Amino acid sequence: MRNQKDLLESVLGKIENNLKNDINADELSEDFSLSSVHLQRLFKQAFNKSVGAYIRSRKLSASIRDLLYSGLNVQDIALEYGFSYEQAYILSFRREFGFTPGDLRRNRYLVKTTLPLKPFGQMSMYENYFLVGSIINEKYIDDSYFSLIKNHFNTVTPQNNLKPILLTSNRGGAYNWDYADQMVNRVLENGIPVHGHVLVWHDWTPEWLTKGTKAEVDDNLKNYITDVLTHYHGRINSWDVVNEAIRDNLSAVETTGDWKKCLRADSPWYKALGANYIETAFRAAREAAPDITLYYNDYGLEYPRKADAVWKMINDINNRYKKETGQERNLIEGLGIQSHYNIKNFDENKVRSSLRKFTILNIELSISELDITTSAYEEGEGKDIVMTEHDAAVQAFVYSRLFKLYREYAPYISRVTMWGIDDHNSWLSAGNPCLFDRYLIPKKAFNAVFNTAK
Ligand code: GLA
């Protein structure tokens, strides 16, 4: 006889794969050879909701993608998700979210959806707030790490494998999809959504892509974006289109002026195309894959001047786009706030005011690359430095403050992604920035994050 955990996992998997079919508790109990009462009791005990209510919430939440990004009318969407008629769908939708599908379409409200339950990992405690993600890389695809990912995280970002230099080393449209595809497919096969990182960046980009006349580079930019988004269409539903376009150490005067004056001039894209490369990139991405969520991603957004410049850039590009298209839909629909912090200079108030500022943009926010280094990092030594008890405690405290803050801002935050699982494999290994140590044992920081969810 299968154990309860496996059984409930299979039930959840079955629900997830049948959101567009007419699935209900009776059918599920038949499929799993249980009495309906028994299944209901197990489900309620584990998740504190009925099977029917969960299926309904998942269907309604999944339908939001179609409402926002497909041309289907409301009736078609209702039928697609197994509602017997349009009114039944509209009524359930209003009960769930407080407004109708039509209202959502017209006004593009930010909604808190019901995410798929991931009941047996501790991070699933955040299920009602946002997705909790991890990176994936050559190491983490190995079972010891991958099973940990499956257990604790419900979204994944490839750390490097989708970066331009790894996808296209040769001029003339020769792509190296194989390894990235294997990785992306393995993650998807396990029911975990993938966030794409990154299309346009000053780093990790082959030289030929940004060399040539202005017209050639402009073509390269558009073709590259189109090719990659087309290749992953249907597999990756959100992408960092542009990464790190704004420079550091801006003066007060610079940030009160034109955001275009705040761009990093050392970006080869900027050198070739000037400030317009950002808008060109987002427009090409929208055209290539209208149904995906396009992100701008950057670090240091807790510093008010950099945050102001990013805010202005997104607002300006979005306003122009909306005016031109006459639609309410934004071009840049997401902001990735990298969040590489250090326990010594962490300033909660700064992080809070920057979050608050970005909520006004009315786009989704994601904490895209979270890690918190300790003092060892500053000393600049190598790997596997043993953390002091004191550092471990301070780090745990900072993590818990942050997750408390994220919970507060949960209506705006769709994803919190850890930039590394364990200290040994982290890019900032010497600073021991992760939730798990080199033996994959949960650290004080992990427990702090977990306890903050309660
Ligand atoms: C930036 C990038 C990431 C990664 C880190 C270092 O934050 O966005 O892709 O390269 O630097 O690991």
Coordinates of C-alpha atoms and ligand atoms in Angstrom, one line a residue:
M1 CA 0.0 0.0 0.0
R2 CA 1.3 3.4 -0.9
N3 CA 2.0 5.8 1.9
Q4 CA -0.2 8.9 2.4
K5 CA 2.5 11.3 1.3
D6 CA 2.9 9.6 -2.1
L7 CA -0.8 9.3 -2.5
L8 CA -1.5 13.0 -1.9
E9 CA 1.4 13.9 -4.1
S10 CA -0.1 11.8 -6.9
V11 CA -3.5 13.4 -6.3
L12 CA -2.1 16.9 -6.6
G13 CA -0.1 15.9 -9.7
K14 CA -3.3 14.5 -11.3
I15 CA -5.2 17.7 -10.5
E16 CA -2.5 19.9 -12.0
N17 CA -2.4 17.9 -15.2
N18 CA -6.2 18.0 -15.6
L19 CA -7.0 21.6 -14.9
K20 CA -8.5 21.8 -18.3
N21 CA -10.6 18.7 -17.9
D22 CA -13.7 17.9 -15.9
I23 CA -11.9 16.6 -12.8
N24 CA -13.6 16.2 -9.4
A25 CA -13.2 14.4 -6.1
D26 CA -15.3 11.4 -7.1
E27 CA -13.2 10.7 -10.2
L28 CA -10.0 11.1 -8.2
S29 CA -11.1 8.7 -5.6
E30 CA -12.0 6.2 -8.3
D31 CA -8.6 6.7 -10.0
F32 CA -6.8 6.0 -6.7
S33 CA -9.2 3.3 -5.5
L34 CA -10.3 5.0 -2.4
S35 CA -13.7 5.9 -1.1
S36 CA -14.5 9.5 -1.8
V37 CA -15.0 10.2 1.9
H38 CA -11.6 8.9 2.7
L39 CA -9.9 11.0 0.1
Q40 CA -11.7 14.1 1.3
R41 CA -10.7 13.4 4.8
L42 CA -7.0 12.9 4.0
F43 CA -7.0 16.0 1.8
K44 CA -8.7 18.2 4.4
Q45 CA -6.3 17.0 7.1
A46 CA -3.3 17.7 5.0
F47 CA -4.2 21.0 3.4
N48 CA -7.1 22.3 5.4
K49 CA -9.3 22.7 2.3
S50 CA -11.7 20.5 0.4
V51 CA -10.6 18.8 -2.9
G52 CA -13.4 20.6 -4.7
A53 CA -12.4 24.0 -3.4
Y54 CA -8.8 23.5 -4.3
I55 CA -9.6 22.3 -7.8
R56 CA -11.8 25.3 -8.4
S57 CA -9.2 27.7 -7.1
R58 CA -6.5 26.2 -9.3
K59 CA -8.7 26.3 -12.4
L60 CA -9.6 29.9 -11.8
S61 CA -6.0 30.9 -11.1
A62 CA -4.8 29.0 -14.2
S63 CA -7.4 30.7 -16.3
I64 CA -5.9 34.1 -15.6
R65 CA -3.1 33.5 -18.1
D66 CA -5.6 32.9 -20.8
L67 CA -7.6 36.0 -19.8
L68 CA -4.6 38.2 -19.9
Y69 CA -2.7 36.8 -22.8
S70 CA -5.0 34.9 -25.2
G71 CA -7.5 36.2 -27.6
L72 CA -10.1 33.6 -26.4
N73 CA -13.4 35.1 -25.2
V74 CA -14.6 34.5 -21.7
Q75 CA -17.0 31.8 -22.7
D76 CA -14.3 29.8 -24.5
I77 CA -12.1 30.1 -21.4
A78 CA -14.9 28.9 -19.2
L79 CA -15.4 25.8 -21.3
E80 CA -11.7 25.2 -21.6
Y81 CA -11.4 24.9 -17.8
G82 CA -14.3 22.6 -17.6
F83 CA -17.0 25.0 -16.4
S84 CA -20.3 24.0 -17.9
Y85 CA -21.3 27.5 -18.8
E86 CA -20.0 31.0 -18.8
Q87 CA -22.0 32.4 -15.9
A88 CA -20.8 29.6 -13.6
Y89 CA -17.2 30.6 -14.4
I90 CA -17.9 34.3 -13.9
L91 CA -19.7 33.7 -10.6
S92 CA -16.9 31.5 -9.2
F93 CA -14.3 34.0 -10.4
R94 CA -16.0 36.9 -8.7
R95 CA -16.3 34.9 -5.5
E96 CA -12.6 34.0 -5.6
F97 CA -11.1 37.4 -6.6
G98 CA -13.7 40.0 -6.0
F99 CA -14.2 41.0 -9.6
T100 CA -15.2 39.5 -12.9
P101 CA -13.0 38.0 -15.6
G102 CA -14.0 40.9 -17.8
D103 CA -12.9 43.4 -15.1
L104 CA -9.5 41.7 -14.9
R105 CA -9.1 41.8 -18.6
R106 CA -9.9 45.5 -18.8
N107 CA -8.1 46.7 -15.7
R108 CA -5.3 44.1 -15.5
Y109 CA -5.5 44.1 -11.7
L110 CA -2.7 42.4 -9.8
V111 CA -4.2 39.3 -8.2
K112 CA -3.1 36.8 -5.7
T113 CA -3.6 33.4 -7.3
T114 CA -3.7 30.0 -5.7
L115 CA -0.4 28.3 -6.6
P116 CA 0.0 24.5 -6.9
L117 CA 0.4 22.9 -3.5
K118 CA 3.9 21.6 -2.7
P119 CA 3.0 20.1 0.6
F120 CA 6.0 18.2 1.7
G121 CA 8.8 20.8 1.5
Q122 CA 9.1 23.3 4.3
M123 CA 9.1 26.2 1.9
S124 CA 5.6 25.3 1.0
M125 CA 4.7 27.3 4.0
Y126 CA 4.9 30.3 1.7
E127 CA 2.5 28.9 -0.8
N128 CA -0.2 31.4 -0.1
Y129 CA 2.2 34.3 -0.5
F130 CA 4.6 33.8 -3.4
L131 CA 6.7 31.1 -5.2
V132 CA 10.0 30.3 -3.6
G133 CA 12.7 29.5 -6.1
S134 CA 16.2 28.2 -6.6
I135 CA 18.7 28.4 -9.3
I136 CA 19.7 25.4 -11.3
N137 CA 23.1 24.7 -12.8
E138 CA 25.4 21.8 -13.9
K139 CA 25.9 20.8 -10.3
Y140 CA 22.3 21.2 -9.1
I141 CA 20.9 19.0 -11.8
D142 CA 22.5 16.0 -9.9
D143 CA 20.0 14.1 -7.9
S144 CA 21.3 15.0 -4.5
Y145 CA 20.6 18.6 -5.2
F146 CA 17.8 18.2 -7.5
S147 CA 15.7 16.2 -5.0
L148 CA 16.2 19.1 -2.6
I149 CA 15.0 21.5 -5.2
K150 CA 11.9 19.4 -5.9
N151 CA 11.2 19.2 -2.2
H152 CA 11.6 22.8 -1.3
F153 CA 11.2 25.0 -4.3
N154 CA 8.4 25.7 -6.7
T155 CA 10.2 27.7 -9.4
V156 CA 13.7 27.6 -10.9
T157 CA 16.0 30.0 -12.7
P158 CA 18.9 28.6 -14.7
Q159 CA 21.9 30.4 -13.2
N160 CA 24.0 30.6 -16.4
N161 CA 22.7 28.2 -19.0
L162 CA 20.4 30.6 -20.8
K163 CA 22.9 33.4 -21.0
P164 CA 23.7 34.5 -24.5
I165 CA 27.3 33.4 -24.5
L166 CA 26.3 29.9 -23.7
L167 CA 23.4 29.8 -26.1
T168 CA 25.0 31.3 -29.2
S169 CA 28.8 31.2 -29.6
N170 CA 28.8 31.6 -33.3
R171 CA 27.7 34.3 -35.6
G172 CA 24.9 33.5 -38.1
G173 CA 22.3 31.9 -35.9
A174 CA 24.1 28.8 -34.7
Y175 CA 22.6 28.0 -31.3
N176 CA 23.8 25.5 -28.7
W177 CA 20.4 24.6 -27.3
D178 CA 21.2 21.0 -26.2
Y179 CA 22.4 21.4 -22.7
A180 CA 20.1 24.2 -21.8
D181 CA 17.2 22.2 -23.2
Q182 CA 18.0 19.1 -21.2
M183 CA 18.1 21.2 -18.1
V184 CA 14.9 23.1 -18.8
N185 CA 13.0 20.0 -19.8
R186 CA 14.1 18.1 -16.7
V187 CA 12.8 20.9 -14.5
L188 CA 9.5 21.1 -16.4
E189 CA 9.0 17.4 -16.3
N190 CA 9.0 17.7 -12.6
G191 CA 6.2 20.2 -12.7
I192 CA 8.4 23.2 -11.7
P193 CA 8.1 26.3 -13.8
V194 CA 11.3 27.9 -15.2
H195 CA 12.0 31.6 -15.3
G196 CA 14.3 32.7 -18.2
H197 CA 17.5 34.6 -17.4
V198 CA 18.7 36.6 -19.4
L199 CA 18.5 38.0 -23.0
V200 CA 20.2 41.3 -23.0
W201 CA 23.1 42.1 -20.7
H202 CA 26.6 43.7 -20.8
D203 CA 28.2 40.5 -19.5
W204 CA 28.2 36.9 -20.8
T205 CA 27.4 38.1 -24.3
P206 CA 29.5 37.0 -27.3
E207 CA 31.3 39.8 -28.9
W208 CA 29.9 39.3 -32.4
L209 CA 26.4 40.0 -31.2
T210 CA 27.2 43.6 -30.5
K211 CA 29.7 44.3 -33.2
G212 CA 28.9 45.9 -36.6
T213 CA 27.0 48.8 -37.9
K214 CA 24.1 50.2 -35.9
A215 CA 21.7 48.5 -38.2
E216 CA 23.5 45.2 -37.9
V217 CA 23.6 45.2 -34.2
D218 CA 19.9 46.3 -34.0
D219 CA 19.1 43.3 -36.2
N220 CA 21.2 41.0 -34.0
L221 CA 19.4 42.2 -30.9
K222 CA 15.9 41.6 -32.4
N223 CA 16.9 38.3 -34.0
Y224 CA 18.5 36.9 -30.9
I225 CA 15.5 37.8 -28.7
T226 CA 13.1 36.4 -31.3
D227 CA 15.0 33.1 -31.7
V228 CA 15.4 32.4 -28.0
L229 CA 11.8 33.3 -27.1
T230 CA 10.5 31.3 -30.0
H231 CA 12.6 28.3 -29.1
Y232 CA 11.3 28.3 -25.5
H233 CA 7.8 29.3 -26.3
G234 CA 5.3 27.2 -24.3
R235 CA 8.1 26.2 -21.9
I236 CA 9.3 29.4 -20.3
N237 CA 6.6 31.9 -19.4
S238 CA 8.6 34.8 -18.0
W239 CA 12.0 36.2 -19.0
D240 CA 14.5 38.7 -17.8
V241 CA 14.7 40.7 -21.0
V242 CA 17.3 43.3 -19.9
N243 CA 19.7 42.9 -16.9
E244 CA 21.6 45.6 -15.1
A245 CA 21.2 48.6 -17.5
I246 CA 21.5 51.3 -14.9
R247 CA 24.9 52.3 -13.4
D248 CA 25.9 52.6 -9.7
N249 CA 26.8 55.6 -7.7
L250 CA 24.5 58.0 -9.3
S251 CA 24.5 61.6 -8.1
A252 CA 21.4 63.3 -6.9
V253 CA 21.4 65.6 -10.0
E254 CA 21.6 62.7 -12.3
T255 CA 18.6 61.0 -10.9
T256 CA 16.4 64.1 -11.1
G257 CA 17.1 64.3 -14.8
D258 CA 16.5 62.0 -17.7
W259 CA 16.9 58.2 -16.8
K260 CA 18.7 57.7 -20.1
K261 CA 21.6 59.6 -18.6
C262 CA 21.8 57.0 -15.8
L263 CA 22.5 54.1 -18.1
R264 CA 25.8 52.1 -17.9
A265 CA 27.9 53.4 -20.7
D266 CA 30.2 50.4 -20.6
S267 CA 27.5 48.1 -22.0
P268 CA 28.3 47.0 -25.5
W269 CA 24.6 47.3 -26.4
Y270 CA 24.6 50.9 -25.2
K271 CA 27.8 51.6 -27.1
A272 CA 26.3 50.2 -30.3
L273 CA 22.7 51.4 -30.1
G274 CA 22.5 54.1 -27.5
A275 CA 19.8 54.3 -24.8
N276 CA 17.1 52.9 -27.1
Y277 CA 18.4 49.4 -26.9
I278 CA 16.3 48.8 -23.8
E279 CA 13.0 49.7 -25.3
T280 CA 13.9 48.0 -28.6
A281 CA 14.6 44.8 -26.7
F282 CA 11.3 44.8 -24.8
R283 CA 9.3 45.5 -27.9
A284 CA 11.0 42.7 -29.8
A285 CA 10.3 40.4 -27.0
R286 CA 6.6 41.4 -26.8
E287 CA 6.3 40.9 -30.6
A288 CA 8.1 37.5 -30.5
A289 CA 6.1 36.1 -27.6
P290 CA 3.1 38.2 -26.6
D291 CA 1.9 35.8 -24.0
I292 CA 5.0 35.9 -21.7
T293 CA 5.8 38.2 -18.8
L294 CA 8.8 40.4 -19.5
Y295 CA 11.1 41.5 -16.7
Y296 CA 13.7 44.1 -16.1
N297 CA 16.3 42.8 -13.6
D298 CA 18.9 44.7 -11.5
Y299 CA 20.8 44.9 -8.3
G300 CA 21.4 47.6 -5.7
L301 CA 17.7 48.7 -5.9
E302 CA 17.8 49.3 -2.1
Y303 CA 19.8 52.4 -3.0
P304 CA 17.2 55.2 -3.5
R305 CA 19.0 56.8 -6.5
K306 CA 19.4 53.7 -8.5
A307 CA 15.8 52.7 -7.6
D308 CA 14.6 56.1 -8.8
A309 CA 16.4 55.7 -12.1
V310 CA 15.0 52.2 -12.7
W311 CA 11.5 53.4 -11.6
K312 CA 11.6 56.2 -14.1
M313 CA 12.9 54.0 -16.9
I314 CA 10.1 51.4 -16.5
N315 CA 7.4 54.1 -16.0
D316 CA 8.5 56.0 -19.1
I317 CA 8.8 52.9 -21.4
N318 CA 5.5 51.6 -20.1
N319 CA 3.6 54.9 -20.5
R320 CA 4.8 55.3 -24.0
Y321 CA 3.8 51.8 -25.0
K322 CA 0.4 52.1 -23.5
K323 CA -0.3 55.4 -25.2
E324 CA 0.8 54.1 -28.5
T325 CA -1.1 50.8 -28.3
G326 CA -4.1 52.3 -26.6
Q327 CA -4.1 49.3 -24.2
E328 CA -3.8 49.0 -20.5
R329 CA -1.1 46.3 -20.7
N330 CA 2.4 47.3 -19.7
L331 CA 5.4 46.4 -21.8
I332 CA 7.7 45.8 -18.8
E333 CA 5.4 43.7 -16.6
G334 CA 7.9 42.6 -14.0
L335 CA 10.8 43.9 -12.0
G336 CA 13.4 41.5 -10.7
I337 CA 15.1 42.9 -7.6
Q338 CA 18.3 40.8 -7.3
S339 CA 18.9 41.3 -3.6
H340 CA 22.5 40.2 -3.0
Y341 CA 22.9 41.5 0.6
N342 CA 25.6 41.4 3.2
I343 CA 24.8 41.2 7.0
K344 CA 27.0 44.2 7.7
N345 CA 25.4 46.7 5.4
F346 CA 21.9 45.3 5.3
D347 CA 19.4 48.1 5.9
E348 CA 15.8 46.9 6.3
N349 CA 14.3 50.4 6.0
K350 CA 16.0 50.9 2.6
V351 CA 14.7 47.6 1.3
R352 CA 11.2 48.4 2.5
S353 CA 11.1 51.9 1.0
S354 CA 12.4 50.6 -2.3
L355 CA 9.7 47.9 -2.3
R356 CA 7.1 50.5 -1.5
K357 CA 8.2 52.7 -4.3
F358 CA 8.1 49.9 -6.9
T359 CA 4.5 48.9 -5.9
I360 CA 3.3 52.1 -7.5
L361 CA 4.5 50.9 -10.9
N362 CA 1.7 48.4 -10.9
I363 CA 3.8 45.5 -12.2
E364 CA 4.7 42.3 -10.6
L365 CA 7.9 42.2 -8.4
S366 CA 10.2 39.3 -7.9
I367 CA 13.1 38.9 -5.6
S368 CA 15.2 37.3 -8.3
E369 CA 18.7 36.5 -6.8
L370 CA 18.5 36.5 -3.0
D371 CA 21.6 35.7 -1.0
I372 CA 23.0 37.2 2.2
T373 CA 26.8 37.0 2.7
T374 CA 28.4 37.2 6.1
S375 CA 31.6 39.0 7.2
A376 CA 33.9 36.2 5.8
Y377 CA 33.0 37.3 2.3
E378 CA 34.5 40.7 3.0
E379 CA 37.7 39.2 4.1
G380 CA 37.8 37.8 0.6
E381 CA 38.9 34.2 1.3
G382 CA 38.1 31.0 -0.5
K383 CA 35.5 28.3 -0.1
D384 CA 34.3 26.4 2.9
I385 CA 35.1 28.9 5.6
V386 CA 33.4 27.9 8.8
M387 CA 30.9 30.5 9.9
T388 CA 31.1 31.8 13.4
E389 CA 28.0 31.2 15.6
H390 CA 27.5 34.9 15.7
D391 CA 27.5 35.4 12.0
A392 CA 25.1 32.4 11.6
A393 CA 22.7 34.0 14.0
V394 CA 22.9 37.5 12.5
Q395 CA 22.4 36.0 9.0
A396 CA 19.4 34.0 10.2
F397 CA 18.0 37.2 11.7
V398 CA 18.4 39.1 8.5
Y399 CA 16.8 36.4 6.5
S400 CA 13.8 36.3 8.8
R401 CA 13.4 40.1 8.7
L402 CA 13.4 39.9 4.9
F403 CA 10.9 37.2 4.6
K404 CA 8.7 39.0 7.0
L405 CA 8.9 42.0 4.8
Y406 CA 8.2 39.9 1.7
R407 CA 5.1 38.5 3.3
E408 CA 4.0 42.1 4.0
Y409 CA 4.4 42.9 0.3
A410 CA 3.2 39.5 -0.9
P411 CA 0.3 41.0 -2.9
Y412 CA 2.9 42.5 -5.2
I413 CA 5.6 39.8 -5.0
S414 CA 5.2 36.7 -7.3
R415 CA 8.6 35.0 -6.6
V416 CA 11.5 34.9 -4.2
T417 CA 14.4 33.0 -5.8
M418 CA 17.5 32.0 -3.8
W419 CA 20.7 32.5 -5.8
G420 CA 22.2 29.2 -4.7
I421 CA 21.2 26.3 -2.5
D422 CA 24.3 25.6 -0.5
D423 CA 27.3 27.6 0.6
H424 CA 29.9 25.4 -1.1
N425 CA 28.5 25.9 -4.6
S426 CA 27.5 29.6 -4.2
W427 CA 29.1 32.2 -6.4
L428 CA 29.9 34.0 -3.2
S429 CA 30.9 30.8 -1.4
A430 CA 33.4 32.5 1.0
G431 CA 30.5 34.5 2.4
N432 CA 28.4 31.4 3.2
P433 CA 25.3 33.2 1.9
C434 CA 22.8 30.3 1.4
L435 CA 20.1 28.5 3.5
F436 CA 22.0 25.1 3.4
D437 CA 25.6 24.4 4.3
R438 CA 28.1 22.5 2.2
Y439 CA 26.6 19.2 3.5
L440 CA 23.1 20.3 2.5
I441 CA 22.2 20.6 6.2
P442 CA 19.6 23.3 6.8
K443 CA 21.3 26.3 8.5
K444 CA 19.9 28.6 11.2
A445 CA 19.0 30.8 8.2
F446 CA 16.8 28.1 6.8
N447 CA 15.0 27.6 10.1
A448 CA 14.5 31.3 10.4
V449 CA 12.9 31.5 7.0
F450 CA 10.8 28.5 7.7
N451 CA 9.7 29.9 11.1
T452 CA 8.8 33.3 9.6
A453 CA 6.2 31.6 7.4
K454 CA 4.2 30.3 10.4
Ligands
GLA1 C1 24.3 39.0 -11.6 C2 23.6 38.2 -12.7 C3 23.5 36.7 -12.4 C4 24.8 36.2 -11.9 C5 25.3 37.0 -10.8 C6 26.6 36.3 -10.3 O1 23.6 39.1 -10.5 O2 22.3 38.7 -12.9 O3 23.1 36.1 -13.5 O4 25.7 36.1 -12.9 O5 25.5 38.3 -11.2 O6 26.4 34.9 -10.1

